[in-house]
């Protein structure tokens, strides 16, 4: 696919995400306590996370990083970011700096991408070798940033995720956390492993095929607070980030 065709396909994907009719199904539940999703009417990328690392300048990226969902963009902690994104949309502001230091997951991602070499270093600015998206492309309505995840959300967004993969055709896909890895494997029409996730991470990459193209998909621990705590080795002095960093070192062989 030529780059011009990639840009056209990406813009069509963004438009289709905006016009998606599956939100009611995502929010269907007999439980009054279930987390509800909403669309983000000011997001002009496939995902709000893609404003940091993504967009039309990153459609030849080597790495596609996949998170679970972005959370609640109405949260007070997101006010600065939301203002910046709206400014970009209105004025085509190319000086946008993503406030990654506000989020522990994003700070840790900067450390982990540095493990892959200078080519893949990320900071406030956009690195064209990297593309970030969440698997779930809607946002939590008046709720927190985690908990209550439903595989129904992932199933409904899987067609958009696969279209993004086909556009970018990355060398590697990195999945943050078990729910993401399992959902990505299912989106490719395969069955996820049944072993515990630490073993899944230790077993390394899985090759998954889409339209005749094979993709190298890495299961990785989430690098937020819970993920790093779960990876901490109580038998040694290694921190959770030490363990996750050693897992990321393997990715370099595929880039």
Coordinates of C-alpha atoms in Angstrom, one line a residue:
X1 CA 0.0 0.0 0.0
X2 CA 1.4 3.4 -1.0
X3 CA 1.7 6.1 1.7
X4 CA -1.0 8.1 0.0
X5 CA -3.3 5.1 0.1
X6 CA -2.4 4.6 3.8
X7 CA -3.4 8.1 4.6
X8 CA -6.8 7.7 2.8
X9 CA -7.4 4.4 4.6
X10 CA -6.5 5.9 7.9
X11 CA -8.8 8.9 7.5
X12 CA -11.6 6.5 6.5
X13 CA -10.9 4.4 9.6
X14 CA -11.1 7.5 11.9
X15 CA -14.4 8.5 10.2
X16 CA -15.8 5.0 10.7
X17 CA -14.8 5.0 14.4
X18 CA -16.6 8.3 14.9
X19 CA -19.7 7.0 13.2
X20 CA -19.6 3.5 14.8
X21 CA -23.1 2.2 15.7
X22 CA -22.0 -0.4 18.3
X23 CA -22.0 1.8 21.3
X24 CA -25.4 0.7 22.5
X25 CA -24.3 -2.9 22.3
X26 CA -21.1 -2.1 24.3
X27 CA -23.3 -0.5 27.0
X28 CA -25.9 -3.2 27.1
X29 CA -25.8 -4.9 30.5
X30 CA -28.3 -6.2 33.1
X31 CA -26.1 -4.7 35.9
X32 CA -26.7 -1.1 36.9
X33 CA -23.1 -1.0 38.1
X34 CA -21.5 -1.8 34.7
X35 CA -19.1 0.8 33.3
X36 CA -20.6 2.7 30.4
X37 CA -18.7 4.0 27.4
X38 CA -19.1 7.2 25.3
X39 CA -17.6 8.6 22.2
X40 CA -15.2 11.5 22.1
X41 CA -16.5 14.1 19.7
X42 CA -13.2 16.1 19.6
X43 CA -10.9 13.1 18.8
X44 CA -9.7 13.4 15.2
X45 CA -7.4 10.5 15.5
X46 CA -8.2 6.8 15.9
X47 CA -7.7 7.2 19.6
X48 CA -6.8 10.0 22.0
X49 CA -3.5 8.2 22.8
X50 CA -2.6 8.5 19.1
X51 CA -2.1 12.2 19.5
X52 CA 1.0 11.5 21.4
X53 CA 2.5 8.8 19.2
X54 CA 0.4 8.3 16.0
X55 CA -1.5 10.0 13.3
X56 CA -0.8 10.2 9.5
X57 CA 2.9 10.8 10.0
X58 CA 3.3 7.5 11.7
X59 CA 1.6 5.1 9.3
X60 CA 4.9 3.4 8.5
X61 CA 5.7 2.8 12.2
X62 CA 7.7 -0.2 13.1
X63 CA 5.9 -0.6 16.4
X64 CA 2.2 -0.7 17.2
X65 CA 1.6 -0.4 20.9
X66 CA -1.8 -1.5 22.1
X67 CA -3.4 -0.6 25.5
X68 CA -6.7 -1.5 26.9
X69 CA -8.8 1.7 26.9
X70 CA -8.0 5.3 27.5
X71 CA -10.2 5.9 30.5
X72 CA -12.4 9.0 31.2
X73 CA -11.4 12.1 29.2
X74 CA -13.6 14.2 31.5
X75 CA -11.4 13.5 34.5
X76 CA -9.9 16.6 36.0
X77 CA -6.4 15.2 35.5
X78 CA -7.0 15.3 31.7
X79 CA -7.9 19.0 31.5
X80 CA -4.6 20.2 30.2
X81 CA -4.3 17.5 27.6
X82 CA -7.9 18.0 26.4
X83 CA -7.3 21.7 26.0
X84 CA -4.1 21.0 24.0
X85 CA -5.8 18.5 21.7
X86 CA -8.7 20.9 21.0
X87 CA -6.2 23.6 20.2
X88 CA -4.5 21.3 17.7
X89 CA -7.8 20.5 16.0
X90 CA -8.7 24.2 15.7
X91 CA -5.4 25.8 14.9
X92 CA -3.3 22.9 13.5
X93 CA -0.8 23.6 16.2
X94 CA 2.3 21.6 15.4
X95 CA 4.0 22.5 18.7
X96 CA 1.9 20.1 20.7
X97 CA 3.8 18.5 23.6
X98 CA 2.1 15.5 25.2
X99 CA 2.1 15.9 29.1
X100 CA 3.3 12.3 29.6
X101 CA 4.9 13.1 33.0
X102 CA 1.4 13.4 34.5
X103 CA 0.8 9.7 34.1
X104 CA 3.0 6.9 35.6
X105 CA 2.2 4.5 32.8
X106 CA 3.4 7.0 30.2
X107 CA 6.5 7.8 32.2
X108 CA 7.4 4.1 32.3
X109 CA 6.7 3.7 28.6
X110 CA 9.4 6.3 27.9
X111 CA 11.8 4.2 29.9
X112 CA 10.8 1.0 28.1
X113 CA 11.1 2.5 24.6
X114 CA 14.6 3.7 25.5
X115 CA 15.4 0.0 26.0
X116 CA 14.9 -0.5 22.2
X117 CA 17.5 2.0 21.2
X118 CA 17.8 5.6 20.1
X119 CA 15.5 5.1 17.0
X120 CA 12.5 4.4 19.3
X121 CA 13.0 7.0 22.0
X122 CA 9.7 8.8 22.9
X123 CA 9.2 12.0 24.8
X124 CA 6.6 14.8 24.6
X125 CA 7.0 14.9 20.8
X126 CA 5.9 12.4 18.1
X127 CA 8.2 9.6 17.0
X128 CA 7.2 8.4 13.5
X129 CA 8.5 4.9 14.2
X130 CA 5.9 4.3 16.9
X131 CA 2.1 4.3 16.9
X132 CA 0.0 4.1 20.0
X133 CA -3.7 3.0 20.2
X134 CA -6.0 1.5 22.7
X135 CA -8.0 -1.6 21.7
X136 CA -11.2 0.0 22.9
X137 CA -11.8 3.2 21.0
X138 CA -14.6 4.7 23.1
X139 CA -14.1 6.2 26.6
X140 CA -15.4 5.6 30.1
X141 CA -18.3 7.8 30.9
X142 CA -18.1 9.4 34.3
X143 CA -16.0 6.6 35.7
X144 CA -12.4 5.8 36.6
X145 CA -9.5 4.7 34.4
X146 CA -9.6 1.0 35.2
X147 CA -11.8 -1.9 36.3
X148 CA -15.0 -3.2 34.8
X149 CA -13.4 -4.0 31.4
X150 CA -15.6 -6.1 29.2
X151 CA -14.6 -8.4 26.3
X152 CA -17.7 -7.2 24.5
X153 CA -16.0 -3.8 24.1
X154 CA -12.9 -5.5 22.6
X155 CA -15.0 -7.6 20.2
X156 CA -16.8 -4.6 18.9
X157 CA -13.6 -2.7 18.3
X158 CA -11.6 -5.6 16.8
X159 CA -12.5 -4.8 13.2
X160 CA -11.1 -1.3 13.6
X161 CA -8.0 -2.6 15.3
X162 CA -7.4 -5.1 12.4
X163 CA -7.8 -2.3 9.9
X164 CA -5.2 -0.2 11.7
X165 CA -2.8 -3.2 11.7
X166 CA -3.4 -3.6 7.9
X167 CA -2.7 0.0 7.3
X168 CA 0.5 0.3 9.3
X169 CA 1.8 -3.3 8.9
X170 CA 4.2 -2.9 11.8
X171 CA 7.2 -5.1 12.5
X172 CA 5.9 -5.8 16.0
X173 CA 2.7 -5.4 18.0
X174 CA 3.2 -4.9 21.7
X175 CA 0.2 -5.7 24.0
X176 CA 0.0 -4.1 27.4
X177 CA -1.6 -6.6 29.8
X178 CA -3.5 -9.9 29.6
X179 CA -6.9 -8.6 28.6
X180 CA -5.3 -6.8 25.6
X181 CA -3.2 -9.7 24.5
X182 CA -6.1 -12.2 24.7
X183 CA -8.4 -9.8 22.8
X184 CA -5.8 -9.2 20.1
X185 CA -5.2 -13.0 19.7
X186 CA -9.0 -13.5 19.4
X187 CA -9.3 -10.6 16.9
X188 CA -6.9 -12.6 14.6
X189 CA -9.2 -15.6 14.9
X190 CA -6.9 -17.6 17.3
X191 CA -7.3 -18.8 20.8
X192 CA -5.3 -17.2 23.6
X193 CA -3.1 -19.3 25.9
X194 CA -4.6 -20.7 29.1
X195 CA -1.5 -20.4 31.3
X196 CA -0.9 -17.6 33.8
X197 CA 0.1 -14.3 32.2
X198 CA 3.6 -14.2 33.6
X199 CA 4.3 -17.5 31.8
X200 CA 2.7 -16.1 28.6
X201 CA 5.1 -13.2 28.8
X202 CA 8.0 -15.5 29.4
X203 CA 7.0 -17.6 26.4
X204 CA 7.6 -14.6 24.1
X205 CA 6.1 -13.5 20.9
X206 CA 3.3 -15.1 19.0
X207 CA 3.0 -15.0 15.2
X208 CA -0.5 -14.1 14.0
X209 CA -1.6 -13.9 10.4
X210 CA -3.9 -11.4 8.8
X211 CA -4.7 -11.4 5.1
X212 CA -1.6 -13.4 4.3
X213 CA 0.7 -11.2 6.4
X214 CA 2.3 -12.5 9.5
X215 CA 2.7 -10.2 12.6
X216 CA 4.9 -10.7 15.6
X217 CA 2.8 -10.0 18.7
X218 CA 4.4 -9.5 22.1
X219 CA 2.5 -10.1 25.4
X220 CA 3.9 -7.6 27.9
X221 CA 3.0 -6.7 31.4
X222 CA 1.2 -3.4 31.8
X223 CA 3.7 -0.8 33.0
X224 CA 1.2 1.0 35.3
X225 CA 1.3 0.7 39.1
X226 CA -0.6 -2.7 39.2
X227 CA 1.4 -4.2 36.4
X228 CA 4.8 -3.3 37.8
X229 CA 3.8 -4.6 41.2
X230 CA 2.7 -7.9 39.8
X231 CA 6.0 -8.3 38.0
X232 CA 8.2 -7.7 41.1
X233 CA 10.5 -10.6 41.9
X234 CA 10.3 -11.2 45.6
X235 CA 13.3 -13.6 45.4
X236 CA 15.7 -10.9 44.1
X237 CA 16.1 -7.2 44.4
X238 CA 14.7 -6.6 40.9
X239 CA 11.8 -4.2 40.7
X240 CA 8.8 -4.8 38.5
X241 CA 10.1 -2.3 36.0
X242 CA 13.5 -4.2 35.9
X243 CA 11.6 -7.4 35.0
X244 CA 9.5 -5.7 32.4
X245 CA 12.5 -3.9 30.9
X246 CA 14.3 -7.3 30.5
X247 CA 11.3 -8.6 28.7
X248 CA 11.3 -5.6 26.3
X249 CA 15.0 -6.2 25.5
X250 CA 13.9 -9.2 23.5
X251 CA 11.8 -7.0 21.1
X252 CA 15.0 -5.4 19.8
X253 CA 15.8 -8.6 17.9
X254 CA 12.7 -8.1 15.7
X255 CA 13.2 -4.5 14.8

